[in-house]
């Protein structure tokens, strides 16, 4: 098994090189040895489990925040991919609204065509399939792609890149909209993707994508957004430079509450649209937060270390008091938390999750058993450690009974504590 090394740079042996501009950079934090975050295991898999070192740095030249080492994408996205977008009601509603806004704002012309990169189980494109609008999903993970197809969503099971964009253009013509949610930050070769987007997008078309926002990760100390699949952590400071390299520009930004704070970026060919005043305002906001300065990341590292100490302290005390703790949702993010903090079965006896493919398996690295939600309901613990804190509103609404019976949630974002 292999990891993909960043492009090597002769200047600084041992330093990774920025995947956007090639400049060597020094990681500002290491989370140590980490497993594949969505690889849930059987006991037979334990001995051959794959690990890599999870380190993050900011490029001194283009300011892109990125992982130092990347896992081969074929080891992450395949026929047994464990993340199904439709498992959260909140995200299902979010994508219904996203589809609606695309339809209203960008798909009003004659016979419009929308392409989605990373369409997963069709959570968004299903709305266009229902309308019989021309659409195409690109989704390399065969199992989730199959769920989309079963809903009538046209899906190509491939990785999106420049050569696939050319094939789509030849076969189906140019796109009015290219959409991507929670996938751009996953793709190591963004240059190939953007060459493809540029080819496939109509002259007045829009490329709209959203990903967790670096500013939220810094302000909320949500270090668990950092894991193998998230190769990049975007800001306008870094993205504006990336798009300039491809003759494109950001014309609008739209902050979203999903995934702990995301930004939806609207991008067009250079000169094709007028930038909203929200664009310069965003540069200002990032300067105020200090996303353009190394000290910001050094301070953040101190807060991450403090968060780990506080969480281990709280969990340890609860266990000393004889309390039972169950993890709530076996998210990819929880792999970083459990492995970085060293949270094992002595602290957290199991993790409850609603996704059938995860149930009966063991969590990556720490090998905590993943159990069906019915068990959580049948034997509620004293504490639920909220690994899906990004879905807190949905979960708190659902767990009113658990709380009424004395159950409590342990949270760690934005700070360690017990709710309600
Ligand atoms: N858009 C969905 C899914 C996000 S998970 C949502 O927001 O919920 C990321 C998805 O992107 C996975 O389904 C993964 O298989 C897919 N993916 C990863 N690399 C890709 C690439 N190069 N091209 C297209 N899809 C990709
Ligand atoms: P996400 O945080 O990456 O969106 O992952 C969601 C995971 O959380 C997925 O494995 C399903 C699980 N989950 C539950 O088990 N119960 C819930 O109520 C919710 C909202 C999610
Ligand atoms: Zn760079």
Coordinates of C-alpha atoms and ligand atoms in Angstrom, one line a residue:
X1 CA 0.0 0.0 0.0
X2 CA 1.3 3.4 -0.9
X3 CA 0.9 7.0 0.1
X4 CA 1.3 9.7 -2.5
X5 CA 4.1 12.0 -1.7
X6 CA 3.7 15.7 -2.6
X7 CA 5.7 16.9 -5.6
X8 CA 9.3 16.9 -4.4
X9 CA 11.2 20.2 -4.3
X10 CA 15.0 20.4 -4.5
X11 CA 15.1 23.4 -2.2
X12 CA 14.4 21.8 1.1
X13 CA 15.0 18.1 1.4
X14 CA 12.4 16.5 3.7
X15 CA 9.8 19.3 3.4
X16 CA 6.7 18.6 1.5
X17 CA 5.9 20.9 -1.4
X18 CA 2.7 22.9 -1.9
X19 CA 0.4 21.0 -4.2
X20 CA -0.8 24.3 -5.6
X21 CA 2.4 26.3 -6.3
X22 CA 5.3 23.9 -5.5
X23 CA 6.8 25.9 -2.6
X24 CA 8.2 23.8 0.3
X25 CA 6.3 24.2 3.6
X26 CA 6.7 23.1 7.2
X27 CA 3.7 21.5 8.9
X28 CA 2.4 23.4 11.9
X29 CA 0.9 20.4 13.6
X30 CA 1.1 16.6 13.5
X31 CA -1.7 14.4 14.7
X32 CA 0.6 11.4 14.7
X33 CA -0.1 8.0 13.2
X34 CA -3.6 7.8 11.8
X35 CA -5.7 5.2 10.0
X36 CA -8.0 5.6 7.0
X37 CA -10.9 7.6 8.6
X38 CA -13.7 5.8 6.8
X39 CA -12.2 2.3 6.8
X40 CA -14.3 0.4 9.4
X41 CA -12.8 -3.0 10.1
X42 CA -13.5 -6.6 11.0
X43 CA -11.3 -8.3 13.5
X44 CA -9.5 -10.1 10.6
X45 CA -8.5 -6.7 9.2
X46 CA -6.7 -5.4 12.4
X47 CA -3.3 -6.8 11.6
X48 CA -3.1 -5.3 8.1
X49 CA -4.5 -1.9 9.0
X50 CA -2.9 1.0 7.0
X51 CA -1.5 4.0 8.9
X52 CA 0.1 7.3 7.7
X53 CA 1.3 10.4 9.5
X54 CA -1.4 13.2 9.6
X55 CA 0.4 16.5 9.4
X56 CA -0.9 19.9 8.2
X57 CA 0.9 23.1 7.0
X58 CA 0.3 26.4 5.3
X59 CA 2.2 27.2 2.1
X60 CA 4.3 30.3 2.8
X61 CA 3.8 31.5 -0.8
X62 CA 0.1 30.9 -1.7
X63 CA -1.2 30.3 1.8
X64 CA -3.0 27.1 0.9
X65 CA -3.5 25.0 4.1
X66 CA -3.0 21.3 3.2
X67 CA -1.9 17.9 4.4
X68 CA 1.7 17.0 4.1
X69 CA 1.1 13.4 3.2
X70 CA -1.8 12.1 1.2
X71 CA -3.3 8.6 1.0
X72 CA -3.8 7.2 -2.5
X73 CA -7.5 8.2 -3.4
X74 CA -8.2 4.7 -4.6
X75 CA -7.7 3.5 -1.0
X76 CA -10.3 6.1 0.1
X77 CA -13.0 6.1 -2.5
X78 CA -14.1 2.7 -3.8
X79 CA -16.9 0.1 -4.0
X80 CA -17.2 -0.1 -0.1
X81 CA -17.1 3.6 0.7
X82 CA -18.8 4.1 4.1
X83 CA -20.2 7.7 3.8
X84 CA -23.7 8.0 2.4
X85 CA -24.7 11.6 2.2
X86 CA -28.4 10.9 2.8
X87 CA -27.9 9.6 6.4
X88 CA -28.6 13.0 7.8
X89 CA -31.9 14.7 7.5
X90 CA -30.3 18.1 7.9
X91 CA -28.0 17.5 4.9
X92 CA -30.9 16.1 2.9
X93 CA -32.8 19.4 3.5
X94 CA -29.7 21.4 2.8
X95 CA -29.2 19.9 -0.6
X96 CA -32.9 20.4 -1.5
X97 CA -32.4 24.1 -0.8
X98 CA -29.1 24.1 -2.7
X99 CA -30.8 22.5 -5.8
X100 CA -33.6 25.0 -5.5
X101 CA -31.2 28.0 -5.5
X102 CA -29.3 26.6 -8.5
X103 CA -32.6 26.1 -10.4
X104 CA -33.7 29.7 -9.6
X105 CA -30.5 31.5 -10.2
X106 CA -28.5 29.6 -12.8
X107 CA -30.6 27.0 -14.7
X108 CA -33.3 29.2 -16.2
X109 CA -32.1 29.0 -19.8
X110 CA -33.2 26.6 -22.5
X111 CA -32.4 22.9 -21.9
X112 CA -29.9 23.6 -19.1
X113 CA -27.2 21.1 -18.2
X114 CA -25.8 20.6 -14.7
X115 CA -22.8 18.4 -13.8
X116 CA -22.0 17.5 -10.2
X117 CA -18.6 16.3 -9.0
X118 CA -18.7 13.9 -6.0
X119 CA -22.5 13.3 -6.3
X120 CA -22.4 10.4 -3.8
X121 CA -25.9 8.9 -3.4
X122 CA -27.6 11.6 -5.5
X123 CA -28.6 13.7 -2.5
X124 CA -28.6 16.8 -4.7
X125 CA -29.0 15.7 -8.3
X126 CA -32.1 13.6 -7.4
X127 CA -34.0 16.9 -7.5
X128 CA -33.0 17.5 -11.1
X129 CA -33.7 13.9 -12.1
X130 CA -37.2 14.4 -10.8
X131 CA -37.6 17.5 -13.0
X132 CA -36.1 15.6 -16.0
X133 CA -33.4 18.3 -16.3
X134 CA -30.2 17.3 -18.1
X135 CA -27.8 16.3 -15.3
X136 CA -24.8 14.1 -14.8
X137 CA -23.1 13.0 -11.5
X138 CA -19.5 12.0 -11.4
X139 CA -18.9 9.7 -8.4
X140 CA -16.0 7.2 -8.2
X141 CA -17.3 5.2 -5.2
X142 CA -19.3 2.5 -6.9
X143 CA -21.6 1.6 -4.0
X144 CA -22.9 5.1 -3.4
X145 CA -23.1 5.8 -7.1
X146 CA -25.4 2.7 -7.4
X147 CA -27.8 4.2 -4.8
X148 CA -27.9 7.4 -7.0
X149 CA -28.6 5.4 -10.1
X150 CA -31.4 3.5 -8.4
X151 CA -33.0 6.9 -7.8
X152 CA -32.8 7.7 -11.5
X153 CA -29.7 10.0 -11.2
X154 CA -27.4 9.6 -14.2
X155 CA -24.0 8.9 -12.7
X156 CA -20.6 8.1 -14.2
X157 CA -18.5 6.0 -11.8
X158 CA -15.1 7.8 -12.3
X159 CA -12.8 10.3 -10.7
X160 CA -13.4 13.8 -12.2
X161 CA -10.3 15.2 -13.9
X162 CA -9.3 17.0 -17.1
X163 CA -9.6 14.0 -19.3
X164 CA -13.1 13.0 -18.0
X165 CA -14.2 16.7 -18.5
X166 CA -13.1 16.5 -22.1
X167 CA -15.1 13.2 -22.6
X168 CA -18.2 14.8 -21.0
X169 CA -17.9 17.9 -23.2
X170 CA -17.6 15.7 -26.4
X171 CA -20.5 13.5 -25.4
X172 CA -22.9 16.0 -23.8
X173 CA -21.8 19.5 -24.6
X174 CA -20.9 22.3 -22.2
X175 CA -22.4 22.8 -18.7
X176 CA -24.3 25.7 -17.4
X177 CA -23.5 24.7 -13.8
X178 CA -20.8 22.6 -12.4
X179 CA -21.5 21.9 -8.7
X180 CA -19.4 20.2 -6.0
X181 CA -20.0 19.8 -2.3
X182 CA -17.5 18.5 0.2
X183 CA -15.3 17.1 -2.6
X184 CA -13.0 19.8 -3.9
X185 CA -11.1 19.8 -0.7
X186 CA -10.6 16.0 -1.2
X187 CA -8.9 16.2 -4.5
X188 CA -5.1 16.3 -4.6
X189 CA -4.7 17.3 -8.2
X190 CA -6.9 20.5 -8.2
X191 CA -5.1 21.8 -11.2
X192 CA -6.4 18.9 -13.3
X193 CA -9.9 19.4 -11.9
X194 CA -9.8 23.1 -12.7
X195 CA -8.5 22.6 -16.2
X196 CA -11.5 20.3 -16.6
X197 CA -13.9 22.7 -15.1
X198 CA -12.6 25.4 -17.5
X199 CA -13.1 23.2 -20.5
X200 CA -16.5 22.0 -19.6
X201 CA -18.1 25.2 -18.3
X202 CA -20.0 27.5 -20.7
X203 CA -18.6 31.0 -21.2
X204 CA -21.2 32.4 -18.8
X205 CA -21.5 29.3 -16.7
X206 CA -20.9 29.0 -13.0
X207 CA -18.8 26.6 -10.9
X208 CA -20.3 26.5 -7.4
X209 CA -18.7 24.5 -4.7
X210 CA -18.8 24.3 -0.9
X211 CA -16.4 22.9 1.7
X212 CA -15.7 23.3 5.4
X213 CA -14.2 26.7 5.9
X214 CA -10.7 27.1 7.3
X215 CA -11.8 30.2 9.3
X216 CA -14.4 28.1 11.2
X217 CA -11.9 25.3 11.9
X218 CA -9.5 27.9 13.4
X219 CA -12.1 29.8 15.4
X220 CA -13.9 26.7 16.7
X221 CA -10.7 24.6 17.2
X222 CA -12.5 21.9 15.2
X223 CA -9.3 20.0 14.5
X224 CA -11.3 16.8 13.7
X225 CA -12.1 18.3 10.3
X226 CA -8.5 17.3 9.6
X227 CA -8.3 13.8 8.2
X228 CA -7.1 11.8 5.2
X229 CA -9.9 12.7 2.8
X230 CA -9.5 16.5 3.5
X231 CA -6.4 17.3 1.5
X232 CA -7.0 21.1 1.6
X233 CA -8.6 23.7 4.0
X234 CA -9.8 26.6 1.9
X235 CA -9.8 30.3 2.4
X236 CA -10.4 33.1 0.0
X237 CA -6.7 34.1 0.5
X238 CA -5.6 30.8 -1.0
X239 CA -8.5 30.0 -3.4
X240 CA -8.3 33.4 -5.2
X241 CA -4.7 32.6 -6.1
X242 CA -5.6 29.1 -7.3
X243 CA -8.4 30.3 -9.6
X244 CA -6.2 33.1 -11.0
X245 CA -3.8 30.4 -12.2
X246 CA -6.7 29.0 -14.2
X247 CA -8.1 32.3 -15.6
X248 CA -11.1 32.1 -13.3
X249 CA -12.3 34.2 -10.4
X250 CA -14.4 34.1 -7.3
X251 CA -17.5 36.2 -7.9
X252 CA -19.5 35.4 -4.8
X253 CA -19.3 33.7 -1.4
X254 CA -22.1 32.4 0.7
X255 CA -21.4 31.1 4.2
X256 CA -23.2 27.9 5.2
X257 CA -23.8 26.5 8.7
X258 CA -23.4 22.8 7.6
X259 CA -20.3 20.7 8.5
X260 CA -19.5 23.1 11.3
X261 CA -19.2 26.1 9.0
X262 CA -18.7 26.0 5.3
X263 CA -18.4 28.5 2.5
X264 CA -20.2 28.1 -0.9
X265 CA -17.9 29.7 -3.5
X266 CA -19.2 30.9 -6.9
X267 CA -16.6 31.0 -9.6
X268 CA -16.7 32.1 -13.2
X269 CA -14.4 32.5 -16.2
X270 CA -12.3 35.7 -15.6
X271 CA -14.3 38.7 -16.7
X272 CA -17.6 36.8 -17.2
X273 CA -19.3 38.2 -14.1
X274 CA -19.1 41.1 -11.6
X275 CA -17.8 40.2 -8.1
X276 CA -20.1 40.8 -5.2
X277 CA -19.0 43.2 -2.4
X278 CA -19.0 40.1 -0.3
X279 CA -15.7 39.1 -2.0
X280 CA -13.5 42.0 -0.8
X281 CA -15.3 41.8 2.6
X282 CA -14.1 38.2 2.9
X283 CA -10.5 39.2 2.4
X284 CA -10.9 41.7 5.2
X285 CA -12.4 39.1 7.5
X286 CA -9.6 36.7 6.9
X287 CA -6.9 39.3 7.6
X288 CA -8.7 40.0 10.9
X289 CA -8.7 36.3 11.8
X290 CA -5.1 36.1 10.7
X291 CA -5.4 33.4 8.1
X292 CA -2.5 35.0 6.3
X293 CA -0.1 34.6 9.2
X294 CA 1.9 31.6 10.6
X295 CA 1.4 32.7 14.2
X296 CA -2.3 32.1 13.9
X297 CA -1.6 28.4 13.2
X298 CA 1.0 28.2 16.0
X299 CA -1.6 29.5 18.5
X300 CA -4.2 27.2 17.2
X301 CA -1.9 24.2 17.8
X302 CA -1.8 25.2 21.5
X303 CA -5.6 25.3 21.6
X304 CA -5.8 21.9 20.0
X305 CA -3.4 20.4 22.6
X306 CA -5.5 22.0 25.4
X307 CA -8.7 20.6 23.9
X308 CA -7.2 17.1 23.9
X309 CA -6.1 17.5 27.6
X310 CA -9.6 18.7 28.6
X311 CA -11.4 16.0 26.7
X312 CA -9.3 13.2 28.2
X313 CA -9.7 14.7 31.6
X314 CA -13.5 14.8 31.3
X315 CA -13.8 11.3 29.9
X316 CA -11.4 9.9 32.5
X317 CA -13.3 11.5 35.4
X318 CA -16.6 10.2 34.2
X319 CA -15.2 6.7 33.9
X320 CA -13.7 6.9 37.4
X321 CA -17.3 7.8 38.6
X322 CA -18.4 4.6 37.0
X323 CA -20.3 6.3 34.1
X324 CA -20.9 4.6 30.8
X325 CA -19.9 6.5 27.7
X326 CA -21.0 5.7 24.1
X327 CA -19.8 7.6 21.0
X328 CA -22.6 9.2 19.0
X329 CA -22.0 8.6 15.3
X330 CA -18.9 6.9 13.8
X331 CA -18.0 10.0 11.7
X332 CA -14.8 10.2 9.7
X333 CA -13.9 13.1 11.9
X334 CA -14.0 10.9 15.0
X335 CA -11.0 8.9 13.7
X336 CA -8.8 12.0 14.2
X337 CA -10.2 12.6 17.7
X338 CA -10.0 9.0 19.0
X339 CA -6.6 8.3 17.5
X340 CA -5.0 11.7 18.4
X341 CA -6.4 11.7 22.0
X342 CA -5.9 7.9 22.5
X343 CA -9.6 7.3 23.2
X344 CA -10.1 3.5 23.4
X345 CA -12.7 1.0 24.5
X346 CA -11.9 1.6 28.2
X347 CA -13.2 5.2 27.8
X348 CA -15.8 4.8 25.1
X349 CA -17.4 1.3 25.1
X350 CA -18.9 1.5 21.6
X351 CA -20.0 4.0 19.0
X352 CA -23.7 4.1 17.8
X353 CA -24.2 4.8 14.1
X354 CA -27.2 4.6 11.8
X355 CA -25.2 3.5 8.7
X356 CA -25.6 -0.2 8.1
X357 CA -22.2 -0.7 6.4
X358 CA -20.5 0.6 9.6
X359 CA -22.5 -1.5 12.1
X360 CA -20.9 -4.7 13.5
X361 CA -17.4 -3.3 12.5
X362 CA -14.7 -1.6 14.5
X363 CA -13.6 2.0 14.3
X364 CA -10.4 2.8 12.5
X365 CA -7.2 2.7 14.6
X366 CA -8.8 2.5 18.1
X367 CA -11.0 -0.5 17.2
X368 CA -14.1 0.7 19.2
X369 CA -17.1 -1.5 18.2
X370 CA -19.7 0.3 16.0
X371 CA -23.2 -0.7 17.0
X372 CA -26.7 0.0 15.6
X373 CA -28.7 2.9 16.9
X374 CA -31.3 0.5 18.3
X375 CA -28.7 -0.6 21.0
X376 CA -28.2 3.0 22.1
X377 CA -32.0 3.3 22.5
X378 CA -32.3 0.0 24.3
X379 CA -29.4 0.6 26.7
X380 CA -28.8 4.3 26.9
X381 CA -25.4 5.3 28.4
X382 CA -24.9 8.0 30.9
X383 CA -23.0 10.1 28.4
X384 CA -23.0 10.2 24.6
X385 CA -19.8 11.6 23.2
X386 CA -21.0 13.7 20.3
X387 CA -18.7 12.8 17.3
X388 CA -21.4 14.3 14.9
X389 CA -21.3 17.7 16.5
X390 CA -22.0 19.2 13.1
X391 CA -25.5 17.6 13.3
X392 CA -26.0 18.8 16.9
X393 CA -29.4 20.5 16.3
X394 CA -30.8 17.4 14.6
X395 CA -29.5 15.1 17.2
X396 CA -30.6 17.2 20.2
X397 CA -34.1 17.3 18.8
X398 CA -34.0 13.5 18.3
X399 CA -32.6 12.8 21.8
X400 CA -35.0 14.7 23.9
X401 CA -36.1 11.4 25.6
X402 CA -32.5 10.5 26.3
X403 CA -31.9 13.8 27.9
X404 CA -35.2 13.7 29.8
X405 CA -34.1 10.4 31.3
X406 CA -30.8 12.0 32.6
X407 CA -28.6 11.3 29.6
X408 CA -26.0 14.0 28.7
X409 CA -23.9 14.8 25.7
X410 CA -20.2 15.4 25.9
X411 CA -19.0 17.8 23.3
X412 CA -15.6 19.1 22.3
X413 CA -16.3 21.8 19.7
X414 CA -16.0 24.7 20.1
X415 CA -14.9 23.7 23.6
X416 CA -15.0 20.6 25.8
X417 CA -18.1 20.4 28.0
X418 CA -21.3 18.7 28.9
X419 CA -24.7 19.6 27.4
X420 CA -27.5 20.4 28.0
Ligands
LIG1 N1 -21.4 15.8 -2.2 C1 -21.7 14.8 -1.1 C2 -20.6 13.8 -0.9 C3 -19.4 14.3 -0.2 S1 -18.2 13.0 0.2 C4 -22.0 15.6 0.1 O1 -21.7 16.7 0.3 O2 -22.6 15.0 1.0 C5 -17.1 13.1 -1.1 C6 -17.5 12.3 -2.3 O3 -16.6 12.7 -3.4 C7 -17.4 10.8 -2.1 O4 -18.6 10.2 -2.5 C8 -16.2 10.5 -3.1 O5 -16.3 9.2 -3.6 C9 -16.2 11.5 -4.1 N2 -15.0 11.8 -4.8 C10 -13.7 11.8 -4.3 N3 -12.8 12.2 -5.3 C11 -13.5 12.5 -6.4 C12 -13.2 13.0 -7.7 N4 -11.9 13.2 -8.0 N5 -14.2 13.2 -8.6 C13 -15.5 13.0 -8.2 N6 -15.9 12.6 -7.0 C14 -14.9 12.3 -6.1
LIG2 P1 -20.9 13.4 8.9 O1 -20.7 14.1 10.2 O2 -19.6 13.2 8.1 O3 -22.0 14.0 8.1 O4 -21.3 11.8 9.2 C1 -22.5 11.5 9.6 C2 -22.4 10.2 10.3 O5 -23.2 10.2 11.5 C3 -23.0 9.0 9.6 O6 -22.2 7.8 9.8 C4 -24.3 8.8 10.2 C5 -24.2 9.2 11.6 N1 -25.3 9.7 12.2 C6 -26.0 9.0 13.2 O7 -25.5 7.9 13.6 N2 -27.1 9.5 13.9 C7 -27.6 10.7 13.5 O8 -28.6 11.2 14.1 C8 -26.9 11.5 12.5 C9 -27.4 12.9 12.1 C10 -25.8 11.0 11.9
LIG3 ZN1 1.5 27.2 -2.4

